Coordinates of C-alpha atoms in Angstrom, one line a residue:
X1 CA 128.1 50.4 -20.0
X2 CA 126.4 49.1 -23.3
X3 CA 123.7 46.4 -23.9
X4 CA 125.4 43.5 -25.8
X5 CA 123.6 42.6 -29.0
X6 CA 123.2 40.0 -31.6
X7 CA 126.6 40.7 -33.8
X8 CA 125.4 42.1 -37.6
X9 CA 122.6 43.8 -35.8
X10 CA 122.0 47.5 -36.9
X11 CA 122.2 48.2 -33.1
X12 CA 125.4 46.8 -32.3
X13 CA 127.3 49.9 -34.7
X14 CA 125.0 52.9 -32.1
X15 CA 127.9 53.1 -30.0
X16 CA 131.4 53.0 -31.3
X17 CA 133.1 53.9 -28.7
X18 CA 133.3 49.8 -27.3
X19 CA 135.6 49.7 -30.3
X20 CA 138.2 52.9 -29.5
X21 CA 136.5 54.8 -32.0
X22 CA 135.2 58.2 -31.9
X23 CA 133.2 59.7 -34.4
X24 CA 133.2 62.8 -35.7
X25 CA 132.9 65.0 -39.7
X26 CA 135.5 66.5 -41.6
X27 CA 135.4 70.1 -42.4
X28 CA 133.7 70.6 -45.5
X29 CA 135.2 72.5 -48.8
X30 CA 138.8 74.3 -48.5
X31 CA 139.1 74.4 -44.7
X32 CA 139.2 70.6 -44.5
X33 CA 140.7 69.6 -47.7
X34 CA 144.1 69.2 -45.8
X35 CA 142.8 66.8 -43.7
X36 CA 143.7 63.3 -45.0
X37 CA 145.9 64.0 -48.2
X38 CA 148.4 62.7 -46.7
X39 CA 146.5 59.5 -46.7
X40 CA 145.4 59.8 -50.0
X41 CA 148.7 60.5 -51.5
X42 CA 150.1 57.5 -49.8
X43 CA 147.4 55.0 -50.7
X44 CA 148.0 56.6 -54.5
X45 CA 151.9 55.6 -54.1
X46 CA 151.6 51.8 -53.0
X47 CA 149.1 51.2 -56.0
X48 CA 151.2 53.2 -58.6
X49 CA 154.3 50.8 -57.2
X50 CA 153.0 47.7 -56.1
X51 CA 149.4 47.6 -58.1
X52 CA 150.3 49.1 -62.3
X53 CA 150.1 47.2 -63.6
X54 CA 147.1 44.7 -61.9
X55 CA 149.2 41.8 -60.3
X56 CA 147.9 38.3 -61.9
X57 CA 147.4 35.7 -58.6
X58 CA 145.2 32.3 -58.9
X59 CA 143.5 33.4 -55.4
X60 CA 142.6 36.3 -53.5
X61 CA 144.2 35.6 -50.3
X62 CA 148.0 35.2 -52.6
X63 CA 146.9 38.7 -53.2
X64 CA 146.8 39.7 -49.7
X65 CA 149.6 37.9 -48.8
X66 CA 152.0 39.7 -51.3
X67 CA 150.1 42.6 -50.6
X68 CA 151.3 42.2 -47.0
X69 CA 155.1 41.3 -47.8
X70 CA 154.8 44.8 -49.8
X71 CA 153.6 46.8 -46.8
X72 CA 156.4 45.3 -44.5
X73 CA 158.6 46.1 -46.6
X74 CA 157.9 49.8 -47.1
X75 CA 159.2 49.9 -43.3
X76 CA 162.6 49.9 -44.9
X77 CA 161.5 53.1 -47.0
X78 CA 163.1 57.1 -46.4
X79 CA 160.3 59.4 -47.5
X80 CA 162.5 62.3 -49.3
X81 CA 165.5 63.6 -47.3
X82 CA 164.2 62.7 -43.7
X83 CA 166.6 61.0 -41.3
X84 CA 164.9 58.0 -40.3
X85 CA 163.1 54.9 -42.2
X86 CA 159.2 54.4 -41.8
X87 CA 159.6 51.5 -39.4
X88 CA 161.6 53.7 -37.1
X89 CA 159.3 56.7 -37.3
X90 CA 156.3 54.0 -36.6
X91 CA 158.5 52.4 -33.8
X92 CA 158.3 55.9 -31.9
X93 CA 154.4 56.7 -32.5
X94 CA 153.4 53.1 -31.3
X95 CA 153.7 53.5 -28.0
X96 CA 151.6 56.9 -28.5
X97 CA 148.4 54.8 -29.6
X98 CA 145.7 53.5 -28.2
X99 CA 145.5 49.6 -27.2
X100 CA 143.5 47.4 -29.5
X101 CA 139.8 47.1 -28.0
X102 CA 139.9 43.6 -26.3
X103 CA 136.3 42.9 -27.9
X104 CA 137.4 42.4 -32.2
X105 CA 135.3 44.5 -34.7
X106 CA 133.3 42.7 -36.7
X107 CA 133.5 43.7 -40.3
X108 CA 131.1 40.5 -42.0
X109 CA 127.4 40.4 -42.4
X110 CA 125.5 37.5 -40.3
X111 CA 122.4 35.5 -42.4
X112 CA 121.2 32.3 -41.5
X113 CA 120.1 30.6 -44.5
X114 CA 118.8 26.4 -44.1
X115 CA 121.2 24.0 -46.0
X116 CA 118.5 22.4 -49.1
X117 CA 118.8 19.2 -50.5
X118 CA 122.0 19.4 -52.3
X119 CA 124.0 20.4 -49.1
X120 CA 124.5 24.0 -49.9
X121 CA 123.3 27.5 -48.9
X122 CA 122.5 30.5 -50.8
X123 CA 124.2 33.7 -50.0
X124 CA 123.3 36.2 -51.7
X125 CA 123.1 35.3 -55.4
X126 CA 125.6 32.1 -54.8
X127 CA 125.9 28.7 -53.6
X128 CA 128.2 26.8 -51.2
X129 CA 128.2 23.4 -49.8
X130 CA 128.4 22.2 -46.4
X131 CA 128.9 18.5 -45.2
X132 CA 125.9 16.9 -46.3
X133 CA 124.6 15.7 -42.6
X134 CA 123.4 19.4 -42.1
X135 CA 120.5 18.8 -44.9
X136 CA 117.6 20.5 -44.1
X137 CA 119.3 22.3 -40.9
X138 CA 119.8 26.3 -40.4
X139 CA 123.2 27.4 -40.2
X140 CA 124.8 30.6 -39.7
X141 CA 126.8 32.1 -42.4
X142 CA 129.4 35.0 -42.1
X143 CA 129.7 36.9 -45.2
X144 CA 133.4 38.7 -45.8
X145 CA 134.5 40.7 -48.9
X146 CA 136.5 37.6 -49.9
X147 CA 135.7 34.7 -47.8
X148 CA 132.2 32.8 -46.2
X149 CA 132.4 31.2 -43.3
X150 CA 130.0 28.7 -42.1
X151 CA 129.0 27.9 -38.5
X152 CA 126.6 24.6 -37.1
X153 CA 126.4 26.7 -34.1
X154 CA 129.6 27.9 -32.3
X155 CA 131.4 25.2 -34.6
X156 CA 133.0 26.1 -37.9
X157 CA 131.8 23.9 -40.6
X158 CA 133.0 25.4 -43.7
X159 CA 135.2 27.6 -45.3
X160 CA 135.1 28.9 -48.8
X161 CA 136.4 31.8 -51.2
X162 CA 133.7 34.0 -52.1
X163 CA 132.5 34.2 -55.6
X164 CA 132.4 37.5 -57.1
X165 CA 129.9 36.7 -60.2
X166 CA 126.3 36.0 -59.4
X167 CA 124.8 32.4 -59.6
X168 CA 127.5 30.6 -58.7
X169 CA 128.4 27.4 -57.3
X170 CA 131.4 26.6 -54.7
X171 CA 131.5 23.1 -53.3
X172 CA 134.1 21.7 -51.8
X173 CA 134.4 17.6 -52.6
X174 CA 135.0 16.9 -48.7
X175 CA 131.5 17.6 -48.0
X176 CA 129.9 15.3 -50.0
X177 CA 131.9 12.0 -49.6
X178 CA 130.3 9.8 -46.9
X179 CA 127.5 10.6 -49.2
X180 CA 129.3 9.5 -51.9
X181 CA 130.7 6.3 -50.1
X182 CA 126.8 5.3 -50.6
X183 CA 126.8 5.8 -53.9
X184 CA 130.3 5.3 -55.5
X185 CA 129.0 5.9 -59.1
X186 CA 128.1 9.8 -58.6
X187 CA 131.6 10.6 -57.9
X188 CA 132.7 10.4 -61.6
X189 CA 130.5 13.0 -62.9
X190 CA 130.4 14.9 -59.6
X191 CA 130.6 19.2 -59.9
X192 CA 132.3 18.9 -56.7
X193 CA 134.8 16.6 -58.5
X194 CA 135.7 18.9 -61.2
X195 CA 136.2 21.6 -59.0
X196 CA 138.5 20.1 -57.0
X197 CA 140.2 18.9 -59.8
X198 CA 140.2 22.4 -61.6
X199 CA 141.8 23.8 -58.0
X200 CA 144.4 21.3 -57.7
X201 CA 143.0 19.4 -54.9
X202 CA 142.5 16.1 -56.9
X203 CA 145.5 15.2 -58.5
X204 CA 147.3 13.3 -61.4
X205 CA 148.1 10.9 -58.4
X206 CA 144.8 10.7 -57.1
X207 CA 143.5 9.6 -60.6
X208 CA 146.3 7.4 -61.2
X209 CA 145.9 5.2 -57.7
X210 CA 142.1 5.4 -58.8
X211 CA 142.5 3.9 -62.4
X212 CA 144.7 1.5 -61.0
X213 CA 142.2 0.6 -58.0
X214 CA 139.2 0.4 -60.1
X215 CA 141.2 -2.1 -62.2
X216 CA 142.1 -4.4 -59.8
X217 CA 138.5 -4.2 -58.1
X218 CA 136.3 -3.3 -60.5
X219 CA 134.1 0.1 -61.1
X220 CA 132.3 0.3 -57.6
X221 CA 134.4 -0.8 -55.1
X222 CA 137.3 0.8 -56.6
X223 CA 135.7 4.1 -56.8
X224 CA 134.4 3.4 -52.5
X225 CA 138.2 2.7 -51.9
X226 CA 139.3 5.9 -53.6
X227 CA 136.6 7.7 -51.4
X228 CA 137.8 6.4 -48.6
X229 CA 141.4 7.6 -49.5
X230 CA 140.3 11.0 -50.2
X231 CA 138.4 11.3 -46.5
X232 CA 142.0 11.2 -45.3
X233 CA 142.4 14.4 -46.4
X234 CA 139.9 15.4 -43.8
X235 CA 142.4 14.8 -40.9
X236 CA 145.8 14.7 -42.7
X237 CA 147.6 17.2 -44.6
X238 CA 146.8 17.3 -48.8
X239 CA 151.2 16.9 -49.2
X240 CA 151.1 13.9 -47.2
X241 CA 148.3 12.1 -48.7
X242 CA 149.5 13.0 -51.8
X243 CA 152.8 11.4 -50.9
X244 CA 150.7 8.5 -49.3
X245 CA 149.4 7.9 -52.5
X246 CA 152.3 8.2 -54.6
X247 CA 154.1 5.7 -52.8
X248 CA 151.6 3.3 -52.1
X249 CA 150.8 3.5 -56.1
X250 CA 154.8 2.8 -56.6
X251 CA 154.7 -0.8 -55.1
X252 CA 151.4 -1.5 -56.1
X253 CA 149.6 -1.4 -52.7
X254 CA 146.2 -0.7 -54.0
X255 CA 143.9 0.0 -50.0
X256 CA 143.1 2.8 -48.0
X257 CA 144.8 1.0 -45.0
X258 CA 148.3 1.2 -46.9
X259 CA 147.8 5.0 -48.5
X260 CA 147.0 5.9 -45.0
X261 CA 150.5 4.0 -43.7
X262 CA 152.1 6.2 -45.9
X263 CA 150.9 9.2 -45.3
X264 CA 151.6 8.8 -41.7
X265 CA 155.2 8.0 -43.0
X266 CA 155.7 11.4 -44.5
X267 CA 154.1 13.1 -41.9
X268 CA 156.6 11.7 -39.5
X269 CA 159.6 12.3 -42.0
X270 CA 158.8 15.5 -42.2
X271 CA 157.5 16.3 -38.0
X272 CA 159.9 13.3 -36.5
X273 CA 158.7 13.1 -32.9
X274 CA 160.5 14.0 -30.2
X275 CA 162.7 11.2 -27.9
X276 CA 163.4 11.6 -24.4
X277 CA 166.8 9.8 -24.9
X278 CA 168.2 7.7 -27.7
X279 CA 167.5 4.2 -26.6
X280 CA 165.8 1.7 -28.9
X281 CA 163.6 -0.7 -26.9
X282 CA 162.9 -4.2 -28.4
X283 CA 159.9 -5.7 -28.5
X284 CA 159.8 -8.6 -25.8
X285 CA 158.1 -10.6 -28.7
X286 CA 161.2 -10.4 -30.7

């Protein structure tokens, strides 16, 4: 029986058996260099195939993805002359292995950095926001090789891709707007802003309804009506607001109330909800 520990502590790797592994050294010079060629030669044929040349993907994680459709795919594969595919040679050894420990093994480093003034928190040599609210607050942060992961306690707060350069910034334009519904005239010339404009996140839409808001309202309340649109996002999918907005630009209904309408109309478009038989019931005030 083992001691459980704080997860990232040094202590918590002493005994890897809680994980299904056992640990033990390769023979050293010729006597052990037959040991994992196999491996090698294997992990040298999916780059040579799938990774020459270097595949170009906006994100990491549409890396990993195709990297994934790749590696299903090589199920359907004969090595040389042999009888069988990969996936049916796998299908027999599964049953062979040992279950999956029912406790996960934690592969990302733990820190637990205080959110400053700006609503961000410095990992490593690089900055990423959380909502504003947790200003001046300790958080926990789970560092990955390509993602961070921010907790207020037990409860996820934010999610971002991790830079690779040092001194970097990664905000996310979510965490900043009922800040921003404060103070309508920071959002124009807002970091957060550009980045989510640079990602894709903000729109030609969303700065077409917003020209057209600002005009009918002027500067400041236009810009707070925009906000309020683009906290939407926060509980509704980014097509559907999209489409919210689009239509709602299309016949000139310039409110948060009616982009919202809209988006609740696509959303049922595409997700129609279920009907336990196909009667219509009138309205008694009909």
């Amino acid at each position: 029986m083992y001691t459980w520990v704080q997860p990232g502590h040094p202590s918590e790797f002493a005994n890897p058996r809680r994980f299904g592994l056992e640990v033990f050294y390769c023979q050293p010079g010729l006597k052990g260099a037959h040991e994992k060629g196999g491996v090698e030669g294997e992990v040298g044929r999916f780059r040579r195939n799938h990774l020459v040349p270097v595949p170009e993907t906006p994100t990491l994680a549409e890396l990993n993805a195709r990297i994934d459709e790749w590696d299903a795919a090589d199920n359907q594969r004969r090595i040389g002359a042999r009888p069988r595919t990969v996936g049916e040679y796998f299908a027999v050894e599964q049953p062979l292995l040992k279950p999956l420990p029912d406790e996960p093994f934690e592969t990302g480093r733990w820190s637990s950095p205080r959110v400053d003034r700006y609503g961000q928190v410095s990992v490593r040599t690089n900055r990423y926001s959380v909502p504003v609210r947790l200003i001046g607050q300790q958080v926990r942060v789970l560092l990955h090789a390509s993602e961070v992961v921010i907790y207020d306690g037990r409860t996820e707060v934010a999610r971002h891709e991790r830079l690779v350069a040092k001194r970097g910034v990664r905000l996310e334009l979510g965490h900043y707007l009922e800040a921003l519904l404060r103070k309508p005239g920071a959002l124009p010339g807002a970091t957060a802003l550009d980045q989510a404009r640079a990602a894709g996140r903000f729109t030609p839409v969303h700065d077409a309804w917003g020209e057209a808001v600002r005009k009918a309202h002027g500067d400041a309340e236009g810009t707070r009506t925009l906000i309020e649109v683009l906290l939407l996002h926060q509980h509704t999918t980014h097509e559907h607001v999209v489409a919210g907005i689009a239509a709602a630009l299309q016949v000139g209904a310039l409110t948060a109330h009616a982009v919202a309408l809209e988006a609740r109309k696509a959303a049922d478009a595409d997700h129609p909800p279920a009907h336990s038989s196909g009667r219509t019931i009138q309205s008694p005030h009909r």
